[in-house]
XYZ file of C-alpha atoms in Angstrom:
361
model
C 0.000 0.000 0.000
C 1.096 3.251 -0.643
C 1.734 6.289 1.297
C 0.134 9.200 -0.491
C 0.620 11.518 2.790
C 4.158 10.383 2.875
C 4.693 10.581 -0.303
C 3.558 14.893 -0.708
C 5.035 15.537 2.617
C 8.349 14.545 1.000
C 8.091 16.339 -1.810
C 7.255 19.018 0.159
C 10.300 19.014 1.974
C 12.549 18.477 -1.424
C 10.723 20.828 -2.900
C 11.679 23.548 0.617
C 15.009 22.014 0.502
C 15.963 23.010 -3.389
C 13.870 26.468 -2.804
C 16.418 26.823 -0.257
C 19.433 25.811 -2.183
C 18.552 28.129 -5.127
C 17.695 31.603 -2.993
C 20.526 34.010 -2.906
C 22.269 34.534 0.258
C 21.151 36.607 2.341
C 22.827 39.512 4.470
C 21.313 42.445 6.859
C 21.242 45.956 7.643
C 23.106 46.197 10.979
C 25.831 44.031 8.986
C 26.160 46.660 6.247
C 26.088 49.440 9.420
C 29.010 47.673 10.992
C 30.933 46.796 7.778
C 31.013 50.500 7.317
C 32.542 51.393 10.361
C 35.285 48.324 9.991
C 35.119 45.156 8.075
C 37.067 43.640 10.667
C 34.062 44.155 13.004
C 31.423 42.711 10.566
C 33.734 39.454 10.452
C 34.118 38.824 14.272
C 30.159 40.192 14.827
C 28.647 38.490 12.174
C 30.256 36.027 10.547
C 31.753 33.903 13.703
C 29.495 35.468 15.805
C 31.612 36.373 18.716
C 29.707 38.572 21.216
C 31.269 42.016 22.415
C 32.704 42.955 25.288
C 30.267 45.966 26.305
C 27.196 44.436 27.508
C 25.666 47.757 28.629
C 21.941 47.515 26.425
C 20.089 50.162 28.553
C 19.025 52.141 26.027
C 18.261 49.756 23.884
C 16.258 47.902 26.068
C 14.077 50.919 27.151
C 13.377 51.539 23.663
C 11.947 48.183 22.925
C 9.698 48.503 25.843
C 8.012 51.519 24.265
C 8.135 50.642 20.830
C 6.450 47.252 21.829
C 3.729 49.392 23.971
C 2.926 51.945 20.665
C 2.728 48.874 18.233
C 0.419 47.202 20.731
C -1.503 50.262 20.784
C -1.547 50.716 17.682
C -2.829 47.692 16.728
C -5.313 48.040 18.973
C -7.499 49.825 16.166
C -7.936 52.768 17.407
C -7.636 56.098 16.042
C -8.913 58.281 19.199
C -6.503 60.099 21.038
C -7.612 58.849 24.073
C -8.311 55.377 23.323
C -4.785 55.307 21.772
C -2.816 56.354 24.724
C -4.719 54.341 27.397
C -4.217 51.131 25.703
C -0.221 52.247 24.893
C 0.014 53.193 28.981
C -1.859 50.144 29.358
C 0.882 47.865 27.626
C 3.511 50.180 29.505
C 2.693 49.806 32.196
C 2.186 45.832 32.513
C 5.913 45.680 30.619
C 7.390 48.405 32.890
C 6.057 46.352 36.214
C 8.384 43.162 34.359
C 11.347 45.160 33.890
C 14.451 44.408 35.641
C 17.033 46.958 35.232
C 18.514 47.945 38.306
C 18.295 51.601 39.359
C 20.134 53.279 42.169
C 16.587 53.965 43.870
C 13.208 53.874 43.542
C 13.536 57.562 42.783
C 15.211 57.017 39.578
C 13.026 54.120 38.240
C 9.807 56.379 38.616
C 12.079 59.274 36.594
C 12.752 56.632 33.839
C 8.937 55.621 33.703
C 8.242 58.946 33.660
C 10.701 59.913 30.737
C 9.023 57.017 28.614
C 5.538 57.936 29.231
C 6.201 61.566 27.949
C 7.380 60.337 25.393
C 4.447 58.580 24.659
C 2.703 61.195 25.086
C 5.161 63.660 23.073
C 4.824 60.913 20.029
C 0.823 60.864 20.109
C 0.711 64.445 20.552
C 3.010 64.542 17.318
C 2.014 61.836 14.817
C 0.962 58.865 16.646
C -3.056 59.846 16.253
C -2.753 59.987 12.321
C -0.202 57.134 11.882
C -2.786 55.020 13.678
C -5.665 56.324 11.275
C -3.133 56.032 7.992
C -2.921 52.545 9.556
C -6.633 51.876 9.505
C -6.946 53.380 5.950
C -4.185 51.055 4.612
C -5.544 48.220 6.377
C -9.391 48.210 4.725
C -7.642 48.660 1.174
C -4.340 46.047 1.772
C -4.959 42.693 0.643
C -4.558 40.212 4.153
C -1.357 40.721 5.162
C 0.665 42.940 8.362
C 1.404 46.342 9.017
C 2.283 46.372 12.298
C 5.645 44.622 14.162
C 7.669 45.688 15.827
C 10.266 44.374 13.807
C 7.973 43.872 10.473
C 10.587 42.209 8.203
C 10.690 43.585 4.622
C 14.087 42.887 2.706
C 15.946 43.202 -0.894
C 17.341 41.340 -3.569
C 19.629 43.329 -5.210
C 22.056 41.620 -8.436
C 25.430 41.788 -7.683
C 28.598 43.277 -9.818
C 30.148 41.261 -12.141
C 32.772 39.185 -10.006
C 35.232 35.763 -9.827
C 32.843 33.538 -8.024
C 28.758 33.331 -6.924
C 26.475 34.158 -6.231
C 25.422 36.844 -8.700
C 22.361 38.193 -6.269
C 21.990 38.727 -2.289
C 18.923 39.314 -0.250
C 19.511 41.811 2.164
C 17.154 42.175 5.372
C 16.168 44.994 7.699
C 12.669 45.615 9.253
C 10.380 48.716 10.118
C 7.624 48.639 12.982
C 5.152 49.718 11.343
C 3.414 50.912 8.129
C 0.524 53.449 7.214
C -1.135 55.218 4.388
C -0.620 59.126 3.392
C -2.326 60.052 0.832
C -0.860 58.246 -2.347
C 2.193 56.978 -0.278
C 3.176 53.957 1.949
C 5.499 55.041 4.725
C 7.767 52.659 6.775
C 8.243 53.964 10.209
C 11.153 52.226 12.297
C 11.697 53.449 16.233
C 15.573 54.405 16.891
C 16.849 55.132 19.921
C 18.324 58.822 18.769
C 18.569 60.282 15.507
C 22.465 61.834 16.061
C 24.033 58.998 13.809
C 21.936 60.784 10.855
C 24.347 63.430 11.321
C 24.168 65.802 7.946
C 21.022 64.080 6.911
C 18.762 65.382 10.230
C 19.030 69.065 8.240
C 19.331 68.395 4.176
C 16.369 67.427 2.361
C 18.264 67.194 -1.313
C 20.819 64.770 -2.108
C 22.648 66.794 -4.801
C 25.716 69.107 -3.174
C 26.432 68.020 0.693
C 24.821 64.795 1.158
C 26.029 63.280 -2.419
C 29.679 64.682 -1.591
C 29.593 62.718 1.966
C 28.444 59.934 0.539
C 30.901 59.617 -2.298
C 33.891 60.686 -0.258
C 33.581 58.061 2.482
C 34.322 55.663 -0.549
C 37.158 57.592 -1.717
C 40.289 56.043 -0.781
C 42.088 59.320 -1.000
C 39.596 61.176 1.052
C 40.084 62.403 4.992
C 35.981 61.759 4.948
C 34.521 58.788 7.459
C 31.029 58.825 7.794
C 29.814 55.405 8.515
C 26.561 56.072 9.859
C 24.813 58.002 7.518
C 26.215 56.417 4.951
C 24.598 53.449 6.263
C 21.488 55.162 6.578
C 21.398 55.501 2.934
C 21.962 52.217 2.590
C 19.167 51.376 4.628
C 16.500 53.505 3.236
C 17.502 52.070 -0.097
C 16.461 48.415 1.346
C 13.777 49.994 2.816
C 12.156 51.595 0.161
C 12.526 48.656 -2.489
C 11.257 46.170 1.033
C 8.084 48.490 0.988
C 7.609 48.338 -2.730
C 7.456 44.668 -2.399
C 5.315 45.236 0.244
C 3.192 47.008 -1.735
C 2.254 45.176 -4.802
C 1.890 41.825 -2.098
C -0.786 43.690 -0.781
C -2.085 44.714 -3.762
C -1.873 48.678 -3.158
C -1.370 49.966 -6.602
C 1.130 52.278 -7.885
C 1.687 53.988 -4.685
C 5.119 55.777 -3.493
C 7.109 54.410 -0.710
C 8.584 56.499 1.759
C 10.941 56.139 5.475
C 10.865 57.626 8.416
C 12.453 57.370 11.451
C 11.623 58.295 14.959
C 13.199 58.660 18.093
C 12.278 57.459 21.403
C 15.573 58.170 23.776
C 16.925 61.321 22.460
C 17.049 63.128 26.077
C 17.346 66.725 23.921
C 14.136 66.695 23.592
C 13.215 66.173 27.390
C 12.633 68.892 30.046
C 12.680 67.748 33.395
C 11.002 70.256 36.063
C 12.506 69.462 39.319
C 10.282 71.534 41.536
C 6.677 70.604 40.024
C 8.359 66.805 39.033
C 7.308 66.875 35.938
C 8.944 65.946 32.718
C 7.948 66.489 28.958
C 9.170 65.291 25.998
C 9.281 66.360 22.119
C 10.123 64.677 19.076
C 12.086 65.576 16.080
C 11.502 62.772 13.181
C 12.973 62.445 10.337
C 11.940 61.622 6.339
C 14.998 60.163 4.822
C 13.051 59.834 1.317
C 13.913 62.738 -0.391
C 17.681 63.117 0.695
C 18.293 59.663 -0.553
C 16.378 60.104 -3.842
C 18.123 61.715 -6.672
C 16.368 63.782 -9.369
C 18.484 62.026 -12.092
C 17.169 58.364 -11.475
C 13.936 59.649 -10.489
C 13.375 61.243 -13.813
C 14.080 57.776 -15.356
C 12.710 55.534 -12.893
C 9.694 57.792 -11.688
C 10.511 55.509 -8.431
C 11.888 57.413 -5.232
C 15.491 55.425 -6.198
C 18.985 56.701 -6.365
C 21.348 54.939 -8.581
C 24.519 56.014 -6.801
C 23.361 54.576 -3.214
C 22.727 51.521 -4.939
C 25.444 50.658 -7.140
C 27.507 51.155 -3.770
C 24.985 48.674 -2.147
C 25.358 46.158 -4.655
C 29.282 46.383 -4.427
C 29.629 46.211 -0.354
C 27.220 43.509 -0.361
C 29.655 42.029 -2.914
C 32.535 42.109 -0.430
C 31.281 41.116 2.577
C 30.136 38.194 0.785
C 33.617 37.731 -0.683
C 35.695 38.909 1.886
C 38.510 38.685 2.958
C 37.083 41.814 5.586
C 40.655 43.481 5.261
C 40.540 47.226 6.624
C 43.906 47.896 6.058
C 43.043 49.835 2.712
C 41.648 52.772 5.173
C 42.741 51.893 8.656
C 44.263 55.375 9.764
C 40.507 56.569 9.378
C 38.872 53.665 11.103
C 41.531 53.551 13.572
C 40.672 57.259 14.821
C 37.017 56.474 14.172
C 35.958 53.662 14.905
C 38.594 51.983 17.226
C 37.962 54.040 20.232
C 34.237 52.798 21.265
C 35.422 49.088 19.611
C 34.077 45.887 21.468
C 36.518 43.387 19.387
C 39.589 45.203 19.735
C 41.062 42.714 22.390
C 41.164 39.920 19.532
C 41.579 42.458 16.372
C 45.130 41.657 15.326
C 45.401 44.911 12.872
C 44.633 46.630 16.465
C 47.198 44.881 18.542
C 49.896 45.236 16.020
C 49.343 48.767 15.847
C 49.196 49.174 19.372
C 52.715 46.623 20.157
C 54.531 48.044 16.661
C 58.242 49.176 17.657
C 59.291 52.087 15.590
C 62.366 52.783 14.545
């Protein structure tokens, strides 16, 4: 007698396994982020893995209690003001009562709760009231599908440059926490914990003249320029962008534009603290990296918010990490004086220790 169920389920599992085999590799933002500050990072952080000496995730840990209370809230469904920030206390609140950082005293843990929930407050105040109706829009017009994370995957398959060896394509993954509707647009909306490693970006809105002169200079080998991180946040609204266009026509949303923002949830320059009445507010500044990445050139061709700079260089650091050999020595005065300093592999980084036990002379 034969197994039929047997039978499909193996097929199934051939069919998963060759699926597998024959998808490109696949790499992520943060890798790209720390490639650009040192490839020697990228190959002890992500490629063996090795975890880094500073284990000191405070702020990164507050922020994923608040983004996980907004997305909650969010999802919620509701667009009131009210109704929105009770249910985002609400989920606060119960994650706060879990959370085990230690503080010095009880003092300083109701400060801290304090500091989030103006923020909250600062966020619904700002955008969170029509993000959560752009949400509801996009929703009854999205085929079934997820707009909400936090950490809503989207990703990229870019073709590679012309090289020695495979694979001639690599996915490359980052996420946003949410998406909503504006107008004719899609907009990805990821939680940071500050916006300072924007640097230039936070006050140009064109890429031609500073922006495209940063970016291109960081590449130049004969340049004094190092500017990793917005660099990388070019990089990153590139995946983003194309990950929301994908998005898009899966959902079946028409010829819409895509667009990125980013906001931040533990930038402490935007917090007043009032000592005497105990009070503390909060504002935001957020940021729309779309039109500083695009440029008017590849628009005009494309009609697409694209910019064929940005991703040529995408397609060709993508190419070396994949290739490697992660050597840094072709720029290591800058990312010696750059990135060495606030380094969490630089006990096992031999171009560090040489430098560091050289004799001159």
């Amino acid at each position: 007698m034969t197994d039929i169920g047997g039978n499909a389920d193996d097929d199934a599992k051939a069919d998963a396994n060759a699926d597998a085999a024959t998808a490109p590799p696949s790499l992520s933002v943060d890798g790209l982020r720390t490639a650009l500050h040192c490839p020697r990072r990228y190959e002890f952080a992500h490629v063996h893995g090795l975890e880094g000496s500073d284990d000191d995730r405070t702020v990164e840990d507050r922020v994923s209690l608040l983004r996980s209370a907004l997305c909650d809230a969010l999802r919620s469904g509701e667009t009131e003001r009210e109704a929105v920030e009770s249910a985002a206390r609400d989920r606060l609140s119960a994650r706060w009562n879990e959370y085990d950082e230690r503080f010095h005293s009880v003092a300083q843990r109701r400060h801290e709760r304090r500091v989030l929930e103006a923020t909250l407050s600062a966020y619904l105040e700002r955008v969170g009231v029509d993000h959560a109706a752009g949400i509801a829009r996009l929703d009854a017009e999205a085929a079934r599908g997820e707009l909400i994370g936090p950490g809503l995957p989207l990703s990229s398959t870019i073709e590679l440059p012309p090289q020695a060896v495979e694979p001639d394509a690599v996915t490359i993954d980052t996420a946003v926490d949410y998406v909503y509707g504006d107008g004719s647009s899609i907009v990805g909306v990821r939680f940071v914990p500050t916006l300072a490693p924007l640097g230039l970006l936070r006050y140009r809105s064109d890429w031609e003249g500073d922006v495209e002169d940063l970016f291109t200079e960081h590449f130049d080998a004969d340049s004094t320029t190092f500017e990793p991180d917005p660099v990388g946040a070019l990089l990153e609204t590139a995946v983003v962008l194309d990950g929301l266009r994908d998005l898009r026509d899966r959902l079946e949303l028409g010829d819409r534009t895509c667009r990125y923002v980013q906001i931040p949830l533990a930038d402490r320059s935007g917090t007043a603290v009032n000592w005497v009445r105990d009070t503390v507010e909060a504002s935001l500044e957020i940021v729309d990296l779309t039109d500083v990445y695009v440029d008017h050139h590849t628009f005009g061709m494309t009609h697409e918010h694209r910019n064929g700079t940005v991703d040529d260089r995408l397609a060709a650091v993508a190419a070396s990490l994949l290739s490697g050999p992660f050597d840094p020595s072709d720029r290591w005065d800058r990312i010696a004086d750059n990135s060495c300093p606030d380094c969490e592999y630089t006990v096992c980084c031999q171009e560090y220790i040489s430098a560091e036990v050289r004799f001159d002379g």
